[in-house]
Amino acid sequence: MRLAFSGLLSWLENHSTVITPSRFLASVGYRQFSQDRLARAQSSWQRPEIVSLGGWLTAEWQKARFAHSGVPALLSPAQEHVLWRRIIAEEQLALFDADSAASMASRANRLLAEWQISKQDDAWNDRGDAAQFQRWSHRLEQICRREGWIARSDLWTLLPKWQNPSAPGIFLLSEPPAPALKRILEAFRHTAYQNHDRQKAACPGTQFEDFEEELDFAARWARARFESHPSSSIAVFVPDLARNHQLVERTFRHIFYPASPRLLLGGVAAAHSAFSLHAPWPLASEPLIAAALLLLQVARPEIPMADATAILRCRWIKGYSNERNQRALADLDLRRRRDLDVALDDLESASARCPQFSGIWRSVRSRLAALQPLDNYAGWARFFADLLQAFGWPGDAELDTAETVLADAWLTTLSQLSSLSFVSGPVSIDTALADLRRLLETGHESQNLSSPVQILDAREASGLRFDVAIVTGLSEQTWPPLENRSPFIPFKLQRQRELPGSSPQLLRSRRAALTRSLFSVAPEIHATWSGRRAAVAGEFVSQNRESQPIWKGKSTWQAFKPAILEELDDSLAPPFVPSTTTRGGTGVIKAQSLCPFRAFAEYRLQSRSPEEGCLGLDSRERGGNLHQVLEFVWQKLRTRDRLASTDPRALEQLVEEAAAAVVRNQRASSFGKIVSAVEEQRL
């Protein structure tokens, strides 16, 4: 894998700063330079100046801040998001998703700066959304001016004014530059090189029934190419790779590692894997991080039963390996309460037979004693870290490489959460937890550029070169990708400034350019699609009638040999003692006729399914309560004559005492107390 710019190595050797459109392309360029140094038998070299466009803008701001006085502070993307959300919430209290609106507003503000769209045009009054965004943007400018802040979009306007002395810069562009970038190139006198993809002869293609068959063929095709030419670089392009991440990961692991029982790596690629999947995945979906978020639920007054039982069985809590059986029994005890929500007291009482857990609860309570209704983000970050430390997260077991990466990513996310105090005042714990989850939902990616097979999103093809490549998902449903136009910018102004995809002509041109870049990444390309092929790919693909060389081995499930089962004679059950009472009534006969093993397991081994929560009382509980009240009353009366001779008012008092005794402490929650009061009146 390399960049599609022939002069890259000479530019870096001349100590020029090379700026790429993305961090991924910058990483590829650095690896390409390092491989060239190693091929020249050099053992060390000076790190080349190759950065992404975003990194270069930030670096120039840092230079200006050190060189000039009065340069405002630059907000991070997370800080800017919180500021946008605060402004939106102040004006639109009824907006149901302020976070999404803040993300859209931040993107619109960046497009305004990059394409130099005026905010004073009359077209802003044509649409309510645009006029509302204009007010939000004006409010953002007021706050930033007052506090001495700037958003990242402001760098496009301010950098040409600062004019920092810098080394010659080479901008590698995958598409024509926006007006703001043109202005920066002129002000800094940097050079821009745009990659021009050449039209090639149509490549062979194969049609399949569905997308899963395409991926299976692509994985087998890539493995065959890897085995025949181990030193070649192989690319697999998948449309919307982030959404198809799990399916792609599972398919390629089945084909490349069929004998490995660990089919999935949980999103973190192995250090020496034969393939590398470049797709961000949310950290919150990883078990280690999900467990951390789960444990933070104890700070709430009430915990959903599903989360409470998961906390008792969490393997990332200290002492799990020694007490897992006792904690499983504690889980069953907690379920017998049949509440939908429980409190920390319920968790503590259910796990009373777990010595280590009892010590953990004392430590947790000491941390919860410092809980405040409102605190700044830095305070909440410290509180979350202290609370997890009280649980002993991430447990006693030694972390593997992937889990260590995740633990470090968690600490980084807490630092990002703490930085939000710069733009926000005190917030509630619910707001802090919501922002923590949002930061963890941001894509996290572990790149392994040394793998021979690189799996990338089809939109990232521009600027890359491989030896061979296969392009999947060229059906009319998946290609080309949809353009996400900003609804906050008047469409009239978007068309005037010729934003990508803002008009039918520009949309067709952009789709053609994306497809051309996709089919220029390698001298040898194969394409696949399911259903009808996309019209825009027609000139690049021809129907293939020749079979392609693919790996024809067995996949994971086919590779495992059937296990030899050990047979045991277990015909002798525990002896039945005639003097004992067999519970179950006619259910014993029914279960025996349906399934003898189930009858044996339920009635001889006393196996039971865990209880499930119930909103209020179900028919079983109401019937049981009625039986208990009758039993309580009859134990007092005992005879029909005493029943007949007892005063009605005394009988009513006796029934009230029985009802109160039966329903007392059945449900400890606030809602359970209301249900118990109603049940007492009914009885």
XYZ file of C-alpha atoms in Angstrom:
683
model
C 0.000 0.000 0.000
C 1.381 3.387 -1.010
C 0.293 6.903 -1.928
C -0.514 7.720 -5.529
C 1.997 10.597 -5.724
C 5.282 9.776 -7.421
C 7.184 12.692 -5.891
C 6.387 11.842 -2.268
C 9.820 10.439 -1.326
C 11.735 13.303 -2.936
C 9.570 15.893 -1.163
C 10.155 14.264 2.204
C 13.900 13.927 1.546
C 14.019 17.682 0.910
C 12.431 18.242 4.346
C 9.241 19.632 2.886
C 6.051 19.434 4.911
C 3.587 17.142 3.167
C -0.084 17.649 4.035
C -2.576 14.888 3.218
C -6.397 15.016 3.265
C -6.686 12.501 6.147
C -4.704 10.978 9.018
C -4.899 7.589 7.330
C -3.142 8.841 4.197
C -0.511 10.515 6.374
C 0.144 7.184 8.121
C 0.435 5.430 4.767
C 2.908 8.052 3.532
C 5.050 7.754 6.664
C 5.156 3.965 6.343
C 6.070 4.276 2.665
C 8.984 6.558 3.563
C 10.122 4.193 6.335
C 10.027 1.192 3.989
C 12.198 3.102 1.532
C 14.742 3.918 4.274
C 14.889 0.260 5.290
C 15.324 -0.818 1.675
C 18.383 1.472 1.563
C 19.807 -0.335 4.608
C 19.448 2.717 6.857
C 19.006 1.969 10.549
C 17.755 5.417 11.603
C 16.449 8.591 10.017
C 14.788 11.849 10.882
C 11.041 11.627 11.102
C 9.512 13.168 7.957
C 7.032 16.014 8.187
C 3.884 14.399 6.837
C 0.623 15.333 8.565
C -3.081 15.469 7.864
C -4.809 18.708 6.941
C -6.468 18.902 10.358
C -3.156 18.311 12.105
C -1.457 20.978 10.009
C -4.140 23.559 10.835
C -3.757 22.826 14.553
C 0.036 23.037 14.333
C -0.160 26.423 12.598
C -2.497 27.693 15.313
C 0.003 26.567 17.961
C 2.789 28.452 16.184
C 0.671 31.572 16.032
C -0.282 31.306 19.696
C 3.385 31.175 20.715
C 4.460 33.904 18.276
C 1.675 36.436 18.764
C -0.226 37.721 21.763
C -3.977 37.671 21.776
C -4.416 34.505 19.677
C -7.635 32.898 20.975
C -7.819 29.384 22.458
C -8.833 26.653 20.031
C -11.772 24.496 21.077
C -11.561 20.743 20.615
C -14.330 19.009 18.604
C -15.892 17.703 21.845
C -15.835 21.148 23.454
C -17.315 22.746 20.376
C -20.086 20.120 20.348
C -21.034 20.908 23.958
C -21.063 24.626 23.201
C -23.347 24.130 20.188
C -25.654 21.923 22.241
C -25.861 24.500 25.009
C -26.812 27.226 22.547
C -29.437 25.010 20.895
C -30.905 23.948 24.243
C -31.248 27.587 25.344
C -33.391 28.444 22.318
C -35.075 25.099 21.601
C -35.950 23.438 24.884
C -38.440 21.084 23.207
C -35.913 19.738 20.686
C -35.845 15.977 21.218
C -32.274 15.367 19.972
C -30.033 18.333 20.695
C -26.868 16.229 20.211
C -27.693 15.434 16.577
C -28.635 19.048 15.942
C -25.303 20.150 17.453
C -23.377 17.785 15.170
C -25.239 19.071 12.114
C -24.684 22.681 13.159
C -20.947 22.105 13.634
C -20.691 20.531 10.183
C -22.651 23.391 8.601
C -20.392 25.944 10.277
C -17.330 24.157 8.865
C -18.823 24.144 5.343
C -19.542 27.870 5.603
C -15.902 28.556 6.420
C -14.379 26.195 3.849
C -16.551 27.410 0.981
C -16.683 31.044 2.149
C -20.468 31.304 2.125
C -21.800 34.634 3.325
C -24.092 34.689 6.354
C -25.682 37.996 5.290
C -27.419 36.816 2.113
C -31.198 37.194 1.842
C -31.475 33.471 1.065
C -31.029 32.687 4.764
C -34.588 33.899 5.390
C -36.128 31.507 2.854
C -36.015 28.475 5.169
C -36.837 28.250 8.861
C -33.998 25.797 9.570
C -31.460 28.073 7.891
C -32.691 31.167 9.761
C -32.569 29.243 13.047
C -29.007 28.083 12.357
C -28.021 31.653 11.513
C -29.156 32.741 14.993
C -27.287 29.835 16.615
C -24.138 30.721 14.686
C -24.388 34.383 15.692
C -24.767 33.323 19.329
C -21.704 31.067 19.041
C -19.635 33.944 17.679
C -20.715 36.161 20.574
C -19.723 33.591 23.196
C -16.376 32.841 21.549
C -15.562 36.515 21.188
C -16.395 37.167 24.837
C -14.463 34.156 26.192
C -11.476 34.366 23.838
C -12.208 31.107 21.993
C -12.284 30.070 18.363
C -13.903 27.083 16.681
C -11.941 24.860 14.343
C -13.777 26.331 11.355
C -12.392 29.785 12.242
C -8.862 28.620 11.390
C -9.659 28.827 7.669
C -10.183 32.587 8.002
C -7.555 33.419 10.633
C -4.509 31.485 9.387
C -3.876 33.724 6.329
C -3.967 36.751 8.648
C -1.393 35.333 11.059
C 1.131 34.522 8.302
C 3.380 32.224 10.339
C 6.804 31.565 8.808
C 6.905 27.887 7.911
C 8.798 25.414 5.728
C 7.662 24.812 2.143
C 4.449 22.841 2.177
C 3.184 20.295 -0.333
C -0.568 19.731 -0.273
C -1.690 16.365 -1.673
C -5.309 16.747 -2.792
C -7.787 14.082 -3.801
C -10.286 16.616 -5.201
C -10.289 20.301 -6.204
C -9.605 22.551 -3.210
C -12.345 24.552 -1.529
C -12.078 28.393 -1.731
C -10.721 28.689 1.825
C -7.946 26.202 1.081
C -7.084 28.075 -2.131
C -6.693 31.231 -0.094
C -4.378 29.483 2.376
C -2.264 28.087 -0.462
C -1.857 31.583 -1.906
C -1.101 33.182 1.469
C 1.513 30.596 2.496
C 2.790 30.066 -1.047
C 2.449 26.323 -0.717
C 2.190 23.934 -3.647
C -0.810 21.704 -4.273
C -0.776 18.441 -6.215
C -4.058 16.825 -7.136
C -4.196 13.151 -7.967
C -5.674 12.688 -11.452
C -7.094 9.209 -11.900
C -6.764 7.785 -15.360
C -9.435 5.899 -17.238
C -8.512 2.232 -17.677
C -9.945 -0.665 -19.578
C -12.978 -2.319 -18.030
C -12.056 -4.840 -15.341
C -13.722 -8.249 -14.912
C -16.668 -8.562 -12.545
C -18.836 -11.265 -11.024
C -22.494 -11.156 -10.001
C -23.770 -12.865 -6.812
C -27.102 -13.491 -5.139
C -26.456 -11.414 -2.016
C -23.794 -9.317 -0.290
C -22.685 -12.126 2.047
C -21.722 -14.242 -0.959
C -19.735 -11.291 -2.281
C -17.761 -11.021 0.949
C -17.084 -14.760 1.050
C -15.778 -14.613 -2.531
C -13.687 -11.513 -1.752
C -12.104 -13.195 1.281
C -11.281 -16.358 -0.683
C -9.971 -14.275 -3.599
C -7.748 -12.223 -1.260
C -6.363 -15.329 0.469
C -5.541 -16.963 -2.873
C -3.674 -13.821 -3.989
C -1.870 -13.644 -0.649
C -0.713 -17.274 -0.862
C 0.443 -16.958 -4.484
C 2.153 -13.549 -4.014
C 2.896 -12.986 -0.299
C 4.829 -9.755 -0.893
C 2.120 -7.996 -2.911
C -0.259 -5.433 -1.448
C -3.901 -6.461 -1.684
C -6.912 -4.189 -1.170
C -10.529 -5.092 -0.490
C -12.979 -2.211 -0.814
C -16.384 -2.432 0.868
C -19.083 0.268 0.688
C -20.242 1.573 4.076
C -17.613 -0.462 5.894
C -18.507 0.949 9.311
C -22.033 -0.459 9.110
C -20.836 -3.829 7.748
C -17.861 -4.022 10.130
C -18.904 -7.146 12.060
C -19.980 -9.117 8.989
C -16.728 -8.332 7.163
C -14.597 -9.149 10.218
C -16.350 -12.474 10.774
C -16.198 -13.503 7.109
C -12.487 -12.806 6.679
C -11.601 -14.468 9.974
C -13.492 -17.590 8.922
C -11.471 -17.759 5.706
C -8.018 -16.620 6.867
C -8.016 -18.385 10.244
C -10.384 -21.353 9.877
C -8.685 -23.417 12.600
C -8.729 -20.649 15.212
C -11.447 -20.908 17.861
C -11.266 -17.152 18.432
C -13.275 -16.037 15.437
C -13.566 -12.391 16.446
C -10.994 -10.112 18.010
C -13.529 -7.722 19.499
C -12.615 -4.902 17.148
C -8.914 -4.747 18.075
C -6.810 -6.238 15.297
C -4.051 -8.664 16.060
C -0.517 -7.322 15.818
C 0.475 -9.686 13.000
C -2.872 -10.411 11.356
C -2.918 -11.291 7.667
C -5.632 -8.686 7.104
C -6.389 -5.291 8.616
C -9.860 -3.801 8.698
C -9.922 0.001 8.659
C -13.310 0.781 10.140
C -14.004 2.735 13.307
C -16.117 0.981 15.898
C -17.666 2.393 19.077
C -15.658 1.773 22.221
C -18.906 1.380 24.156
C -19.541 -1.916 22.361
C -16.389 -3.516 23.777
C -17.064 -5.769 26.810
C -14.427 -4.088 28.991
C -15.791 -0.583 28.313
C -19.424 -1.728 28.476
C -18.673 -3.195 31.929
C -17.246 0.150 33.087
C -20.412 1.957 31.989
C -22.502 -0.730 33.651
C -20.760 -0.327 37.006
C -21.377 3.437 36.946
C -25.120 2.695 37.132
C -24.817 2.174 40.903
C -24.699 5.959 41.257
C -28.380 6.090 40.279
C -31.135 5.842 42.949
C -32.686 2.896 41.106
C -30.972 0.358 38.858
C -32.830 -1.709 36.222
C -32.958 -5.367 37.225
C -31.111 -6.457 34.065
C -28.211 -4.109 34.898
C -28.237 -5.100 38.581
C -27.926 -8.811 37.857
C -25.232 -8.107 35.277
C -23.274 -6.184 37.931
C -23.396 -9.172 40.284
C -22.036 -11.438 37.541
C -19.550 -8.970 36.033
C -16.158 -10.603 35.485
C -14.376 -7.240 35.529
C -14.971 -6.736 39.280
C -12.287 -7.642 41.804
C -12.618 -11.152 43.245
C -14.800 -12.547 40.453
C -12.715 -15.689 39.880
C -12.903 -16.657 43.561
C -16.566 -15.806 44.163
C -18.267 -16.380 40.839
C -20.435 -19.243 42.195
C -21.557 -17.234 45.229
C -22.217 -14.205 43.013
C -24.310 -16.347 40.662
C -26.416 -17.450 43.657
C -26.691 -13.786 44.681
C -28.028 -13.091 41.198
C -30.762 -15.707 41.721
C -31.613 -14.259 45.133
C -31.990 -10.785 43.654
C -34.233 -12.065 40.854
C -36.610 -13.612 43.390
C -37.634 -10.077 44.357
C -39.210 -9.804 40.905
C -38.760 -6.020 40.842
C -38.088 -4.131 37.632
C -35.761 -1.719 39.438
C -33.650 -2.232 42.545
C -31.540 -0.054 44.815
C -27.983 -0.394 46.024
C -29.290 -1.793 49.324
C -30.897 -4.656 47.433
C -27.637 -5.462 45.659
C -25.771 -5.407 48.924
C -28.240 -7.656 50.766
C -28.423 -10.146 47.882
C -24.620 -10.520 47.879
C -24.275 -10.783 51.658
C -22.789 -14.282 51.299
C -19.935 -12.949 49.125
C -17.166 -11.756 51.500
C -15.133 -9.890 48.880
C -18.228 -8.259 47.434
C -19.196 -7.030 50.905
C -15.877 -5.208 51.140
C -16.394 -3.786 47.666
C -19.804 -2.390 48.631
C -18.285 -0.566 51.611
C -15.713 1.024 49.333
C -18.410 1.920 46.777
C -20.570 3.556 49.450
C -17.644 5.684 50.589
C -17.261 6.948 47.014
C -21.005 7.549 46.650
C -20.973 9.625 49.826
C -19.153 12.326 47.848
C -21.863 12.390 45.147
C -23.153 15.907 44.455
C -26.304 16.946 42.544
C -24.190 19.128 40.247
C -20.492 19.151 39.435
C -18.227 20.205 36.596
C -17.048 17.663 34.029
C -13.610 17.368 35.620
C -15.226 16.478 38.935
C -17.426 13.859 37.292
C -14.416 12.345 35.515
C -12.658 11.966 38.871
C -15.810 10.545 40.437
C -16.213 7.941 37.680
C -12.555 6.917 37.985
C -12.822 6.621 41.786
C -16.031 4.598 41.577
C -14.475 2.108 39.148
C -11.431 1.893 41.377
C -13.732 0.944 44.271
C -15.031 -1.954 42.187
C -11.490 -2.998 41.334
C -12.167 -2.546 37.609
C -10.815 -4.092 35.383
C -10.620 -7.053 37.756
C -7.948 -9.464 38.918
C -7.255 -11.234 35.619
C -4.282 -10.063 33.569
C -5.318 -8.017 30.550
C -4.260 -9.103 27.083
C -2.928 -6.691 24.466
C -6.353 -5.777 23.094
C -7.798 -5.140 26.548
C -4.819 -3.002 27.521
C -5.468 -0.817 24.467
C -9.101 -0.483 25.516
C -8.180 0.430 29.104
C -5.885 3.178 27.795
C -8.643 4.399 25.490
C -10.974 4.620 28.508
C -8.513 6.857 30.352
C -8.149 9.044 27.261
C -11.932 9.375 27.050
C -12.126 10.427 30.702
C -9.547 13.122 29.923
C -11.703 14.342 27.056
C -14.710 14.417 29.364
C -12.733 16.441 31.896
C -11.773 18.975 29.208
C -15.448 19.856 28.690
C -15.285 21.904 31.901
C -13.518 24.543 29.795
C -16.773 25.449 28.030
C -19.443 24.326 30.487
C -20.494 24.932 34.060
C -21.737 22.341 36.560
C -23.961 19.602 35.152
C -25.892 16.650 36.573
C -24.571 13.106 36.630
C -27.073 12.111 33.927
C -25.664 14.768 31.588
C -22.087 13.721 32.371
C -22.883 10.054 31.746
C -24.641 10.907 28.483
C -21.603 12.868 27.268
C -19.293 10.056 28.351
C -21.341 7.592 26.313
C -21.314 9.951 23.338
C -17.528 10.212 23.474
C -17.295 6.420 23.668
C -19.597 6.070 20.662
C -17.052 7.957 18.568
C -15.273 5.574 16.257
C -12.027 4.062 17.504
C -9.712 2.449 14.974
C -6.593 0.330 15.329
C -4.580 0.438 12.109
C -2.162 -2.277 11.059
C -0.579 -1.014 7.854
C 1.864 -3.921 7.689
C -0.847 -6.487 6.955
C -0.734 -7.682 3.325
C -4.533 -7.468 2.942
C -6.084 -4.074 3.669
C -9.882 -3.811 3.954
C -11.073 -0.231 3.447
C -14.211 1.760 2.863
C -14.832 2.302 -0.833
C -14.899 6.096 -0.308
C -11.261 6.051 0.892
C -9.785 4.828 -2.395
C -8.631 8.204 -3.666
C -4.895 8.743 -3.305
C -4.001 5.066 -2.687
C -2.242 2.479 -4.828
C -2.080 -1.321 -4.461
C -0.789 -4.221 -6.533
C -4.209 -5.905 -6.800
C -7.652 -5.007 -5.514
C -11.200 -6.298 -5.370
C -14.206 -3.975 -5.168
C -17.389 -5.323 -3.581
C -20.918 -3.991 -3.271
C -21.269 -2.352 -6.690
C -25.027 -2.849 -6.746
C -27.383 0.054 -7.353
C -28.561 -0.146 -3.710
C -25.106 0.434 -2.199
C -23.089 2.410 -4.773
C -22.472 5.254 -5.136
C -22.819 6.486 -1.538
C -25.513 8.999 -0.727
C -24.506 12.631 -0.408
C -25.274 14.169 2.979
C -26.196 17.759 2.217
C -26.514 20.178 5.106
C -30.133 21.277 5.720
C -28.921 24.323 7.675
C -27.384 26.033 4.624
C -29.784 27.387 1.964
C -29.607 25.150 -1.087
C -29.436 28.239 -3.290
C -26.159 29.284 -1.664
C -24.823 25.729 -1.848
C -25.412 25.641 -5.591
C -23.894 29.102 -6.053
C -20.663 28.047 -4.323
C -20.766 24.615 -6.048
C -20.595 22.487 -2.942
C -20.098 18.781 -3.811
C -23.460 17.200 -4.626
C -25.420 20.436 -4.372
C -26.852 20.138 -7.897
C -27.662 17.208 -10.213
C -24.660 18.018 -12.416
C -22.255 18.249 -9.479
C -23.732 15.088 -7.980
C -23.158 13.112 -11.183
C -19.649 14.519 -11.480
C -18.807 13.596 -7.870
C -20.168 10.076 -8.210
C -18.193 9.566 -11.398
C -15.028 10.853 -9.701
C -15.503 8.506 -6.729
C -15.992 5.544 -9.042
C -12.993 6.520 -11.175
C -10.794 6.741 -8.085
C -12.023 3.332 -6.982
C -11.021 1.702 -10.247
C -7.614 3.418 -10.383
C -6.167 1.982 -7.171
C -4.430 -0.995 -8.808
C -3.388 -2.291 -12.229
C -5.410 -5.455 -11.610
C -8.923 -5.100 -10.195
C -11.867 -7.430 -9.833
C -15.410 -6.260 -9.056
C -18.471 -7.929 -7.556
C -22.101 -6.961 -7.078
C -25.410 -8.533 -6.091
C -28.680 -7.823 -7.858
C -28.447 -5.054 -10.460
C -25.095 -3.419 -11.043
C -24.814 0.314 -10.397
C -25.161 2.328 -13.594
C -22.186 4.557 -12.770
C -19.921 1.464 -12.687
C -21.008 0.216 -16.099
C -18.082 1.690 -18.028
C -15.545 0.323 -15.535
C -16.753 -3.289 -15.252
C -17.378 -6.060 -17.753
C -19.197 -9.317 -17.047
C -16.600 -11.977 -16.242
C -17.146 -15.391 -17.759
C -13.847 -16.862 -16.594
C -13.484 -18.335 -13.120
C -11.234 -16.397 -10.767
C -8.560 -18.165 -8.693
C -9.914 -18.398 -5.156
C -9.006 -20.321 -2.029
C -11.187 -23.452 -1.898
C -10.382 -24.660 1.602
C -12.807 -25.206 4.427
C -14.122 -22.339 6.509
C -14.075 -22.292 10.299
C -17.062 -24.508 10.996
C -16.003 -26.948 8.296
C -12.407 -27.081 9.559
C -13.199 -28.310 13.073
C -13.280 -32.078 13.410
C -16.336 -33.539 15.141
C -15.626 -34.035 18.825
C -15.633 -37.550 20.199
C -18.228 -37.579 22.953
C -17.578 -39.501 26.141
C -20.446 -41.808 27.018
C -21.364 -42.414 30.663
C -23.924 -44.781 32.130
C -26.036 -42.440 34.240
C -29.129 -44.594 34.632
C -28.979 -44.592 38.439
C -30.596 -41.501 39.935
C -30.334 -40.363 43.556
C -32.485 -42.676 45.670
C -36.047 -41.551 46.267
C -37.000 -41.383 49.929
C -40.672 -42.403 50.308
C -41.135 -40.398 53.516
C -40.413 -37.065 51.800
C -43.152 -34.972 50.232
C -42.902 -34.644 46.455
C -43.760 -31.119 45.381
C -45.490 -30.256 42.153
C -48.829 -32.026 42.284
C -50.070 -33.187 38.914
C -47.250 -31.200 37.296
C -44.926 -34.113 38.073
C -47.021 -36.481 35.952
C -47.352 -33.902 33.160
C -43.604 -33.177 33.055
C -42.770 -36.905 33.130
C -45.013 -37.590 30.147
C -43.582 -34.653 28.155
C -39.885 -35.119 28.966
C -38.555 -37.516 31.638
C -35.274 -35.626 31.880
C -37.047 -32.319 32.488
C -39.175 -33.905 35.180
C -36.035 -35.356 36.789
C -34.183 -32.024 36.609
C -37.063 -29.934 37.956
C -38.493 -32.197 40.653
C -35.569 -34.382 41.764
C -32.675 -31.959 41.254
C -34.797 -28.890 42.118
C -33.648 -26.946 39.028
C -35.551 -23.718 38.437
C -35.437 -20.946 35.862
C -34.383 -17.563 37.265
C -37.249 -15.317 38.239
C -38.145 -12.432 35.941
C -39.204 -8.956 36.927
C -42.864 -8.002 36.972
C -44.592 -4.608 36.913
C -46.760 -4.798 40.006
C -48.096 -8.228 41.024
C -49.022 -11.004 38.632
C -51.753 -13.603 39.081
C -49.403 -16.071 40.772
C -48.414 -13.574 43.469
C -51.981 -12.347 44.020
C -53.228 -15.906 44.361
C -50.397 -16.784 46.737
C -51.136 -13.735 48.861
C -54.798 -14.723 49.125
C -53.866 -18.231 50.246
C -51.491 -16.837 52.889
C -54.158 -14.485 54.259
C -56.630 -17.347 54.517
C -54.002 -19.451 56.262
C -53.187 -16.643 58.703
C -56.839 -16.053 59.568
C -57.705 -19.718 59.984
C -54.724 -20.273 62.278
C -56.343 -17.715 64.599
C -59.917 -19.037 64.316
C -59.319 -22.805 63.909
C -63.023 -23.798 64.305
C -66.315 -22.970 62.642
C -67.925 -22.211 65.982
C -65.286 -19.590 66.782
C -65.810 -18.043 63.364
C -69.538 -17.796 63.985
C -69.141 -16.343 67.458
C -66.538 -13.699 66.603
C -67.758 -10.110 66.294
C -67.728 -8.829 62.656
C -65.578 -5.835 63.611
C -63.037 -8.196 65.232
C -63.085 -10.368 62.115
C -62.428 -7.303 59.943
C -59.515 -6.317 62.178
C -58.127 -9.861 62.000
C -58.259 -9.832 58.201
C -56.568 -6.438 58.073
C -53.747 -7.749 60.294
C -53.374 -10.800 58.068
C -53.260 -8.701 54.881
C -50.707 -6.315 56.388
C -48.514 -9.230 57.527
C -48.579 -10.899 54.107
C -47.692 -7.898 51.941
C -45.218 -6.327 54.396
C -41.756 -5.799 52.762
C -42.740 -7.627 49.567
C -41.502 -4.795 47.328
C -38.937 -2.371 48.743
C -38.997 0.129 45.872
C -41.138 3.256 45.947
C -43.414 1.891 43.245
C -43.513 -1.471 45.054
C -44.782 0.209 48.224
C -47.696 1.696 46.270
C -48.472 -1.709 44.756
C -48.300 -3.321 48.203
C -50.758 -0.775 49.631
C -53.237 -1.514 46.821
C -52.793 -5.259 47.317
C -53.386 -4.914 51.057
C -56.699 -3.157 50.416
C -57.707 -5.807 47.878
C -56.959 -8.637 50.308
